[in-house]
Short mmCIF file of C-alpha atoms in Angstrom, two decimals:
data_model
loop_
_atom_site.label_atom_id
_atom_site.label_comp_id
_atom_site.label_asym_id
_atom_site.label_seq_id
_atom_site.Cartn_x
_atom_site.Cartn_y
_atom_site.Cartn_z
CA UNK E 17 -46.43 -14.30 -2.70
CA UNK E 18 -42.73 -13.97 -3.40
CA UNK E 19 -40.67 -11.84 -1.00
CA UNK E 20 -37.29 -10.26 -1.55
CA UNK E 21 -34.35 -11.83 0.44
CA UNK E 22 -32.54 -9.14 2.29
CA UNK E 23 -29.14 -10.09 3.67
CA UNK E 24 -28.35 -9.12 7.29
CA UNK E 25 -24.79 -8.22 7.96
CA UNK E 26 -22.83 -9.57 10.94
CA UNK E 27 -23.87 -13.26 10.58
CA UNK E 28 -21.93 -16.10 9.12
CA UNK E 29 -23.66 -18.60 6.94
CA UNK E 30 -21.52 -21.24 5.16
CA UNK E 31 -21.85 -23.38 2.01
CA UNK E 32 -21.74 -27.12 2.69
CA UNK E 33 -17.94 -27.55 2.23
CA UNK E 34 -17.32 -24.44 4.34
CA UNK E 35 -19.68 -25.75 7.08
CA UNK E 36 -17.87 -29.11 7.14
CA UNK E 37 -14.56 -27.20 7.55
CA UNK E 38 -16.10 -25.29 10.45
CA UNK E 39 -17.22 -28.58 12.09
CA UNK E 40 -13.81 -30.09 11.67
CA UNK E 41 -12.25 -27.11 13.43
CA UNK E 42 -14.90 -27.37 16.24
CA UNK E 43 -14.36 -31.07 16.63
CA UNK E 44 -10.57 -30.48 16.86
CA UNK E 45 -11.09 -27.89 19.61
CA UNK E 46 -13.48 -30.08 21.54
CA UNK E 47 -11.08 -33.05 21.30
CA UNK E 48 -8.15 -31.03 22.69
CA UNK E 49 -10.17 -29.50 25.51
CA UNK E 50 -11.21 -32.96 26.58
CA UNK E 51 -7.60 -34.25 26.36
CA UNK E 52 -6.67 -31.59 28.86
CA UNK E 53 -9.39 -32.64 31.30
CA UNK E 54 -12.18 -30.09 30.66
CA UNK E 55 -15.80 -31.13 30.94
CA UNK E 56 -18.48 -29.62 28.69
CA UNK E 57 -21.32 -27.44 29.87
CA UNK E 58 -24.03 -25.43 28.17
CA UNK E 59 -25.62 -22.27 29.49
CA UNK E 60 -28.74 -20.32 28.46
CA UNK E 61 -28.58 -17.67 25.86
CA UNK E 62 -30.08 -14.99 28.10
CA UNK E 63 -29.01 -13.37 31.36
CA UNK E 64 -30.39 -10.61 33.46
CA UNK E 65 -29.26 -7.29 32.01
CA UNK E 66 -27.99 -6.06 35.35
CA UNK E 67 -25.60 -9.04 35.49
CA UNK E 68 -24.32 -8.34 31.95
CA UNK E 69 -23.82 -4.58 32.34
CA UNK E 70 -20.88 -2.88 34.05
CA UNK E 71 -18.30 -5.34 32.79
CA UNK E 72 -16.41 -2.78 30.75
CA UNK E 73 -16.50 0.47 28.87
CA UNK E 74 -18.48 -0.85 25.87
CA UNK E 75 -20.37 -3.71 27.50
CA UNK E 76 -23.66 -1.77 28.08
CA UNK E 77 -24.06 -0.58 24.43
CA UNK E 78 -23.20 -4.05 23.02
CA UNK E 79 -25.93 -6.00 24.73
CA UNK E 80 -28.94 -7.13 22.75
CA UNK E 81 -32.09 -6.74 24.95
CA UNK E 82 -34.85 -9.31 24.61
CA UNK E 83 -38.53 -8.54 24.52
CA UNK E 84 -41.62 -10.22 23.23
CA UNK E 85 -42.98 -8.60 20.01
CA UNK E 86 -46.54 -8.84 21.41
CA UNK E 87 -45.66 -7.13 24.66
CA UNK E 88 -47.96 -4.21 25.46
CA UNK E 89 -46.66 -0.74 26.40
CA UNK E 90 -46.84 -1.60 30.11
CA UNK E 91 -45.20 -4.98 29.72
CA UNK E 92 -41.49 -4.28 30.27
CA UNK E 93 -40.55 -7.38 32.10
CA UNK E 94 -38.58 -8.95 29.30
CA UNK E 95 -36.49 -5.95 28.77
CA UNK E 96 -34.52 -6.99 31.86
CA UNK E 97 -33.15 -9.91 29.88
CA UNK E 98 -30.29 -9.67 27.41
CA UNK E 99 -28.31 -12.06 25.11
CA UNK E 100 -24.90 -12.89 26.60
CA UNK E 101 -21.90 -11.13 24.86
CA UNK E 102 -19.39 -13.71 26.08
CA UNK E 103 -19.28 -17.02 27.98
CA UNK E 104 -17.55 -15.94 31.09
CA UNK E 105 -20.33 -13.91 32.70
CA UNK E 106 -22.96 -16.68 32.28
CA UNK E 107 -20.43 -19.18 33.46
CA UNK E 108 -19.82 -17.23 36.66
CA UNK E 109 -23.64 -17.33 37.27
CA UNK E 110 -23.73 -21.03 36.51
CA UNK E 111 -20.99 -21.69 39.13
CA UNK E 112 -22.90 -19.71 41.83
CA UNK E 113 -26.16 -21.61 41.11
CA UNK E 114 -24.48 -25.02 41.04
CA UNK E 115 -21.65 -24.62 43.52
CA UNK E 116 -22.98 -27.33 45.75
CA UNK E 117 -22.95 -29.83 42.89
CA UNK E 118 -19.59 -29.00 41.43
CA UNK E 119 -16.14 -30.49 42.33
CA UNK E 120 -13.46 -27.80 42.58
CA UNK E 121 -11.22 -26.82 40.98
CA UNK E 122 -13.82 -27.14 38.24
CA UNK E 123 -12.56 -27.30 34.67
CA UNK E 124 -15.11 -26.55 32.07
CA UNK E 125 -15.26 -26.02 28.35
CA UNK E 126 -18.08 -24.39 26.57
CA UNK E 127 -18.68 -23.97 22.75
CA UNK E 128 -21.67 -21.81 22.00
CA UNK E 129 -22.76 -18.65 20.13
CA UNK E 130 -22.80 -15.20 21.73
CA UNK E 131 -24.16 -11.92 20.49
CA UNK E 132 -22.87 -8.28 20.44
CA UNK E 133 -24.79 -5.32 19.22
CA UNK E 134 -21.85 -3.58 17.54
CA UNK E 135 -21.29 -2.44 13.94
CA UNK E 136 -20.36 -5.54 11.89
CA UNK E 137 -16.97 -5.25 10.27
CA UNK E 138 -14.08 -7.39 9.28
CA UNK E 139 -13.67 -10.19 11.83
CA UNK E 140 -16.41 -8.84 14.04
CA UNK E 141 -19.99 -10.24 13.97
CA UNK E 142 -23.33 -9.72 15.64
CA UNK E 143 -23.57 -13.49 16.24
CA UNK E 144 -20.46 -15.56 16.72
CA UNK E 145 -19.15 -18.85 18.16
CA UNK E 146 -16.71 -18.86 21.08
CA UNK E 147 -14.86 -21.93 22.40
CA UNK E 148 -13.93 -21.25 26.04
CA UNK E 149 -11.94 -23.12 28.70
CA UNK E 150 -12.08 -22.00 32.27
CA UNK E 151 -10.64 -23.36 35.62
CA UNK E 152 -12.47 -22.00 38.71
CA UNK E 153 -11.99 -22.76 42.34
CA UNK E 154 -13.53 -21.92 45.70
CA UNK E 155 -11.70 -19.30 47.83
CA UNK E 156 -8.33 -19.31 46.07
CA UNK E 157 -7.15 -20.33 42.63
CA UNK E 158 -3.51 -21.40 42.32
CA UNK E 159 -1.43 -19.29 39.94
CA UNK E 160 -0.04 -22.27 37.93
CA UNK E 161 -3.36 -22.58 36.13
CA UNK E 162 -2.65 -19.27 34.28
CA UNK E 163 0.29 -20.86 32.53
CA UNK E 164 -1.59 -24.12 31.93
CA UNK E 165 -4.21 -22.48 29.78
CA UNK E 166 -1.60 -21.28 27.32
CA UNK E 167 -0.58 -24.87 26.73
CA UNK E 168 -4.20 -25.82 25.92
CA UNK E 169 -4.36 -23.11 23.24
CA UNK E 170 -1.03 -24.05 21.83
CA UNK E 171 -2.23 -27.67 21.58
CA UNK E 172 -5.32 -26.59 19.72
CA UNK E 173 -3.53 -24.41 17.19
CA UNK E 174 -0.83 -26.95 16.51
CA UNK E 175 -3.63 -29.20 15.07
CA UNK E 176 -5.24 -26.50 12.90
CA UNK E 177 -4.02 -24.82 9.73
CA UNK E 178 -3.80 -21.30 11.19
CA UNK E 179 -0.12 -20.50 10.39
CA UNK E 180 2.25 -18.71 12.64
CA UNK E 181 0.74 -16.98 15.73
CA UNK E 182 1.77 -15.52 19.10
CA UNK E 183 -0.04 -15.41 22.40
CA UNK E 184 0.57 -11.97 23.96
CA UNK E 185 0.40 -12.14 27.77
CA UNK E 186 0.38 -9.49 30.44
CA UNK E 187 -0.65 -9.30 34.09
CA UNK E 188 -2.91 -6.41 34.98
CA UNK E 189 -1.32 -6.20 38.34
CA UNK E 190 1.86 -4.95 36.57
CA UNK E 191 -0.07 -2.11 35.03
CA UNK E 192 -2.15 -1.29 38.14
CA UNK E 193 0.91 -1.35 40.43
CA UNK E 194 2.90 0.71 37.92
CA UNK E 195 0.14 3.35 37.71
CA UNK E 196 -0.30 3.42 41.53
CA UNK E 197 3.52 3.80 41.82
CA UNK E 198 3.26 6.80 39.51
CA UNK E 199 0.57 8.28 41.74
CA UNK E 200 -2.22 7.84 39.24
CA UNK E 201 -5.59 7.37 41.10
CA UNK E 202 -7.87 6.36 38.34
CA UNK E 203 -6.26 2.97 37.57
CA UNK E 204 -9.26 1.54 35.70
CA UNK E 205 -9.67 4.55 33.52
CA UNK E 206 -6.10 4.52 32.73
CA UNK E 207 -6.12 0.80 31.75
CA UNK E 208 -9.03 1.48 29.40
CA UNK E 209 -7.16 4.27 27.68
CA UNK E 210 -3.90 2.36 27.25
CA UNK E 211 -5.88 -0.58 25.97
CA UNK E 212 -6.84 1.61 22.94
CA UNK E 213 -3.17 1.81 21.78
CA UNK E 214 -3.68 -0.57 18.76
CA UNK E 215 -6.80 1.44 17.70
CA UNK E 216 -5.76 5.08 18.13
CA UNK E 217 -1.98 4.87 18.38
CA UNK E 218 0.43 6.42 20.92
CA UNK E 219 -0.49 10.04 20.09
CA UNK E 220 -4.15 9.30 20.55
CA UNK E 221 -3.52 7.60 23.87
CA UNK E 222 -1.20 10.38 25.04
CA UNK E 223 -3.92 12.96 24.39
CA UNK E 224 -6.53 10.89 26.30
CA UNK E 225 -4.25 10.47 29.24
CA UNK E 226 -3.49 14.10 29.52
CA UNK E 227 -7.16 14.92 29.16
CA UNK E 228 -7.78 12.42 32.01
CA UNK E 229 -5.52 14.38 34.32
CA UNK E 230 -2.24 12.58 33.95
CA UNK E 231 0.91 14.71 33.99
CA UNK E 232 3.23 14.64 30.95
CA UNK E 233 5.72 12.60 32.97
CA UNK E 234 3.10 10.04 33.99
CA UNK E 235 1.86 9.76 30.40
CA UNK E 236 5.36 9.14 29.10
CA UNK E 237 5.91 6.43 31.74
CA UNK E 238 2.56 4.81 30.93
CA UNK E 239 3.51 4.74 27.21
CA UNK E 240 7.04 3.49 28.03
CA UNK E 241 5.61 0.53 29.96
CA UNK E 242 3.29 -0.38 27.14
CA UNK E 243 6.12 -0.54 24.71
CA UNK E 244 7.90 -3.42 26.63
CA UNK E 245 7.83 -6.76 24.94
CA UNK E 246 9.93 -9.82 25.55
CA UNK E 247 9.94 -13.50 24.56
CA UNK E 248 11.56 -14.40 27.82
CA UNK E 249 11.65 -12.91 31.31
CA UNK E 250 13.73 -10.05 30.23
CA UNK E 251 10.79 -7.72 30.56
CA UNK E 252 11.23 -7.76 34.34
CA UNK E 253 14.57 -5.72 34.14
CA UNK E 254 13.04 -3.44 31.53
CA UNK E 255 10.25 -2.51 33.84
CA UNK E 256 12.63 -2.10 36.79
CA UNK E 257 14.74 0.27 34.61
CA UNK E 258 11.69 2.72 34.56
CA UNK E 259 12.28 3.33 38.24
CA UNK E 260 8.66 2.80 39.54
CA UNK E 261 8.05 0.79 42.62
CA UNK E 262 4.91 -0.77 44.20
CA UNK E 263 4.13 -4.01 45.90
CA UNK E 264 1.40 -4.82 43.39
CA UNK E 265 3.87 -4.21 40.60
CA UNK E 266 6.30 -6.73 42.14
CA UNK E 267 3.55 -9.31 42.43
CA UNK E 268 2.53 -8.93 38.76
CA UNK E 269 6.10 -9.15 37.53
CA UNK E 270 6.68 -12.40 39.44
CA UNK E 271 3.45 -13.94 38.21
CA UNK E 272 4.01 -13.09 34.57
CA UNK E 273 7.59 -14.38 34.67
CA UNK E 274 6.28 -17.68 35.96
CA UNK E 275 3.73 -17.92 33.14
CA UNK E 276 6.41 -17.12 30.51
CA UNK E 277 8.79 -19.77 31.94
CA UNK E 278 6.11 -22.45 31.80
CA UNK E 279 5.16 -21.47 28.23
CA UNK E 280 8.77 -21.40 26.95
CA UNK E 281 9.43 -24.92 28.38
CA UNK E 282 6.26 -26.58 26.95
CA UNK E 283 5.39 -24.43 23.92
CA UNK E 284 8.55 -22.59 22.94
CA UNK E 285 8.26 -19.62 20.56
CA UNK E 286 4.52 -19.22 21.09
CA UNK E 287 4.16 -16.76 23.97
CA UNK E 288 5.42 -13.20 24.32
CA UNK E 289 5.17 -10.89 27.29
CA UNK E 290 3.50 -7.74 25.99
CA UNK E 291 2.83 -5.06 28.58
CA UNK E 292 0.38 -3.10 26.45
CA UNK E 293 -2.20 -5.90 26.68
CA UNK E 294 -4.89 -4.88 29.22
CA UNK E 295 -8.27 -6.28 27.86
CA UNK E 296 -11.31 -3.92 27.98
CA UNK E 297 -13.55 -5.90 30.37
CA UNK E 298 -13.22 -4.89 33.96
CA UNK E 299 -13.61 -8.24 35.60
CA UNK E 300 -10.01 -9.22 34.70
CA UNK E 301 -7.68 -9.01 37.76
CA UNK E 302 -4.45 -10.83 36.82
CA UNK E 303 -3.02 -12.51 33.78
CA UNK E 304 -4.57 -11.48 30.46
CA UNK E 305 -4.06 -13.05 27.05
CA UNK E 306 -4.57 -11.97 23.36
CA UNK E 307 -3.48 -14.00 20.38
CA UNK E 308 -2.45 -12.56 16.99
CA UNK E 309 -1.84 -14.13 13.59
CA UNK E 310 1.73 -13.32 12.56
CA UNK E 311 0.80 -12.75 8.95
CA UNK E 312 -1.98 -10.30 9.83
CA UNK E 313 -1.76 -8.82 13.28
CA UNK E 314 -4.08 -6.03 12.31
CA UNK E 315 -6.86 -8.59 12.06
CA UNK E 316 -7.10 -8.50 15.88
CA UNK E 317 -7.08 -11.17 18.54
CA UNK E 318 -8.38 -14.61 17.62
CA UNK E 319 -8.01 -15.94 21.21
CA UNK E 320 -8.22 -13.96 24.45
CA UNK E 321 -9.06 -14.11 28.10
CA UNK E 322 -7.56 -13.77 31.53
CA UNK E 323 -7.94 -14.19 35.32
CA UNK E 324 -10.92 -12.98 37.17
CA UNK E 325 -10.99 -13.11 41.03
CA UNK E 326 -14.32 -11.56 42.02
CA UNK E 327 -16.77 -12.15 39.09
CA UNK E 328 -18.42 -15.12 40.74
CA UNK E 329 -19.30 -14.22 44.36
CA UNK E 330 -22.50 -14.41 46.34
CA UNK E 331 -21.08 -12.12 49.10
CA UNK E 332 -20.08 -15.07 51.32
CA UNK E 333 -18.12 -17.16 48.99
CA UNK E 334 -15.86 -16.21 46.13
CA UNK E 335 -14.98 -18.38 43.12
CA UNK E 336 -11.77 -17.02 41.39
CA UNK E 337 -11.15 -18.26 37.90
CA UNK E 338 -9.06 -17.99 34.80
CA UNK E 339 -10.27 -18.61 31.27
CA UNK E 340 -9.34 -18.24 27.63
CA UNK E 341 -11.65 -18.05 24.67
CA UNK E 342 -10.97 -18.99 21.00
CA UNK E 343 -12.94 -16.68 18.74
CA UNK E 344 -14.00 -19.46 16.32
CA UNK E 345 -16.10 -17.22 14.08
CA UNK E 346 -13.35 -14.55 13.93
CA UNK E 347 -10.70 -17.18 13.17
CA UNK E 348 -12.88 -18.82 10.44
CA UNK E 349 -13.74 -15.38 8.98
CA UNK E 350 -9.99 -15.20 8.21
CA UNK E 351 -9.42 -18.84 7.23
CA UNK E 352 -12.61 -19.51 5.22
CA UNK E 353 -13.92 -16.24 4.03
CA UNK E 354 -10.68 -14.48 3.22
CA UNK E 355 -8.21 -17.36 2.53
CA UNK E 356 -10.49 -20.08 1.12
CA UNK E 357 -10.11 -22.86 3.69
CA UNK E 358 -12.57 -25.52 2.76
CA UNK E 359 -13.23 -29.28 2.98
CA UNK E 360 -12.42 -32.17 0.68
CA UNK E 361 -16.05 -32.75 -0.05
CA UNK E 362 -19.42 -31.10 0.42
CA UNK E 363 -20.93 -34.14 2.19
CA UNK E 364 -19.80 -36.57 4.95
CA UNK E 365 -20.66 -39.43 2.51
CA UNK E 366 -17.65 -41.64 1.65
CA UNK E 367 -19.73 -44.25 -0.47
CA UNK E 368 -22.49 -43.96 -2.99
CA UNK E 369 -24.40 -47.16 -3.53
CA UNK E 370 -25.45 -47.38 -7.12
CA UNK E 371 -28.98 -48.53 -8.10
CA UNK E 372 -29.20 -50.75 -11.15
CA UNK E 373 -32.99 -50.27 -11.52
CA UNK E 374 -35.83 -49.36 -9.06
CA UNK E 375 -36.57 -53.07 -8.49
CA UNK E 376 -33.08 -53.51 -7.12
CA UNK E 377 -33.22 -50.49 -4.81
CA UNK E 378 -33.96 -52.64 -1.74
CA UNK E 379 -30.66 -54.49 -2.24
CA UNK E 380 -28.84 -51.19 -2.59
CA UNK E 381 -30.40 -50.10 0.70
CA UNK E 382 -29.25 -53.33 2.34
CA UNK E 383 -25.69 -52.59 1.27
CA UNK E 384 -25.97 -49.03 2.66
CA UNK E 385 -27.35 -50.40 6.02
CA UNK E 386 -24.45 -52.85 6.29
CA UNK E 387 -21.85 -50.15 5.61
CA UNK E 388 -23.36 -47.66 8.00
CA UNK E 389 -23.49 -50.26 10.75
CA UNK E 390 -19.77 -50.21 10.61
CA UNK E 391 -19.49 -46.45 10.69
CA UNK E 392 -19.07 -45.74 6.99
CA UNK E 393 -21.18 -42.74 5.84
CA UNK E 394 -23.14 -44.03 2.93
CA UNK E 395 -25.77 -42.72 0.55
CA UNK E 396 -27.93 -44.70 -1.91
CA UNK E 397 -28.19 -43.12 -5.45
CA UNK E 398 -31.43 -41.05 -5.64
CA UNK E 399 -32.19 -42.22 -9.18
CA UNK E 400 -31.58 -45.53 -11.08
CA UNK E 401 -29.99 -43.60 -14.05
CA UNK E 402 -27.05 -44.91 -16.15
CA UNK E 403 -23.98 -45.74 -14.03
CA UNK E 404 -22.09 -42.99 -15.73
CA UNK E 405 -24.54 -40.43 -14.36
CA UNK E 406 -24.46 -41.96 -10.89
CA UNK E 407 -20.75 -41.75 -10.86
CA UNK E 408 -21.00 -38.08 -12.00
CA UNK E 409 -23.46 -37.43 -9.17
CA UNK E 410 -20.83 -38.78 -6.69
CA UNK E 411 -17.99 -36.90 -8.37
CA UNK E 412 -19.79 -33.53 -8.12
CA UNK E 413 -20.14 -33.94 -4.37
CA UNK E 414 -16.60 -35.26 -3.80
CA UNK E 415 -17.83 -38.74 -2.81
CA UNK E 416 -14.72 -40.91 -3.44
CA UNK E 417 -16.34 -44.35 -3.78
CA UNK E 418 -19.28 -45.91 -5.75
CA UNK E 419 -20.54 -49.32 -4.71
CA UNK E 420 -22.05 -51.61 -7.32
CA UNK E 421 -24.22 -54.50 -5.91
CA UNK E 422 -24.21 -57.61 -8.07
CA UNK E 423 -25.69 -61.04 -8.19
CA UNK E 424 -22.19 -62.58 -8.53
CA UNK E 425 -20.72 -60.28 -5.87
CA UNK E 426 -20.31 -56.58 -5.14
CA UNK E 427 -17.65 -54.27 -6.49
CA UNK E 428 -16.50 -50.81 -5.32
CA UNK E 429 -14.94 -48.19 -7.58
CA UNK E 430 -12.55 -45.41 -6.50
CA UNK E 431 -13.72 -42.80 -8.99
CA UNK E 432 -10.59 -40.72 -8.61
CA UNK E 433 -8.21 -43.52 -9.83
CA UNK E 434 -10.69 -45.53 -11.73
CA UNK E 435 -9.75 -48.69 -9.80
CA UNK E 436 -12.70 -51.15 -9.34
CA UNK E 437 -12.33 -54.22 -7.14
CA UNK E 438 -14.54 -56.89 -5.55
CA UNK E 439 -15.71 -55.91 -2.18
CA UNK E 440 -17.57 -57.50 0.79
CA UNK E 441 -20.02 -55.20 2.52
CA UNK E 442 -19.30 -56.95 5.79
CA UNK E 443 -15.51 -56.32 5.84
CA UNK E 444 -14.63 -53.57 3.32
CA UNK E 445 -13.33 -50.26 4.72
CA UNK E 446 -12.25 -47.19 2.88
CA UNK E 447 -8.80 -45.79 3.55
CA UNK E 448 -8.71 -43.89 6.84
CA UNK E 449 -8.16 -40.61 5.05
CA UNK E 450 -11.28 -41.13 3.00
CA UNK E 451 -13.66 -42.11 5.74
CA UNK E 452 -14.39 -38.47 6.68
CA UNK E 453 -13.90 -35.07 4.87
CA UNK E 454 -10.62 -33.38 5.58
CA UNK E 455 -9.52 -29.70 5.45
CA UNK E 456 -8.16 -28.41 2.20
CA UNK E 457 -5.74 -25.53 2.90
CA UNK E 458 -5.19 -23.18 -0.11
CA UNK E 459 -1.82 -21.76 -0.95
CA UNK E 460 -2.93 -18.15 -0.48
CA UNK E 461 0.57 -16.77 -1.20
CA UNK E 462 0.65 -18.18 -4.82
CA UNK E 463 -3.03 -18.53 -5.76
CA UNK E 464 -3.79 -14.80 -5.98
CA UNK E 465 -7.15 -15.67 -4.43
CA UNK E 466 -9.27 -12.68 -3.61
CA UNK E 467 -11.29 -12.53 -0.36
CA UNK E 468 -14.75 -13.86 -0.54
CA UNK E 469 -17.29 -10.95 -0.13
CA UNK E 470 -19.83 -13.09 1.58
CA UNK E 471 -20.40 -12.25 5.27
#
């Protein structure tokens, strides 16, 4: 019985060339993470709901609960489990469970899907891939790691065709110390309101702050702080000029200045101090990051994170950490779906081995085995049709070479140029650029390409 296929919004499913592009991006991220000394881990998809909740204003309503379909009305045990909405909370649990087996400071990377029960929209999905790096220590985490993570991200993005971008950095201690210096008691609530600036604008934030009990002067000062941006350490004097004093404010300014100095030495032009950045999750305690594409800042952050000092604690020991997460699905939603990033072919195959007739198929399979043994992705033609049709089969899939076995010696044809030369299956190699598919970056500015409407 036929059934109608009903699309579900908020999930990415790619065509083969797009999937290969995604894999190239993921492999690049993984390679850079490992170059910077991070070890891979994998955590379970589910966590206890009570561990997931309470991490921010919207965390509770975003969690997907997990329950067996066959559960009876009195069987509510599974409801206590939920799908994780990020990698940081499960990583903190992982550290607590494995602290005796880990060597600190522990540097981990994790590339996995996460799930959020929010309304799907541009750049936001129900299921999405994140690529995280974190550094966590026991007792105390040195501040220099907060600048180091920026260099990891800058290295990743220098190898991907993402265009110009900026990492916006703040330190929540600056905001918290500033608010305390103003006499504001509800620091967390104020942070959450100011974090909505990009969504509701200054007028909206002003109204919410006044409704929350802030005086007009306090509100104006909060907005003035949030407007400060600087590509160097000039933000320090701009904050000082507002006339607010507090020890926590001094600490935050010094830490952020150190982060900016490191970034400007090793990745100049990439980082900007932006004092409106706060991040919505409550576990952040220090430096926070958000990364915007210069050509489309309204798309939102494609890479974010920050420092957390108390998320991983068992009451006796505390494991402070700092992490940053690349929103792979969000980034690819822009690059692939909207701008047409794709791969040079729809298959990993570099060589198609032709089949003269079915009696000769065993010899074609021997050629393929020899090439594969040397790491060359190879496919044997599925049918012993005319060579023209076999070449057409390869061309439609972007396979660059067709191999012709022969009694008097083999030959290989580059079907793009038409060149056909003798070849030895034991020694022949394709050009390095043809061995694997590569990214094809469209010229969006001149192509007039319209966004793809697939989700």
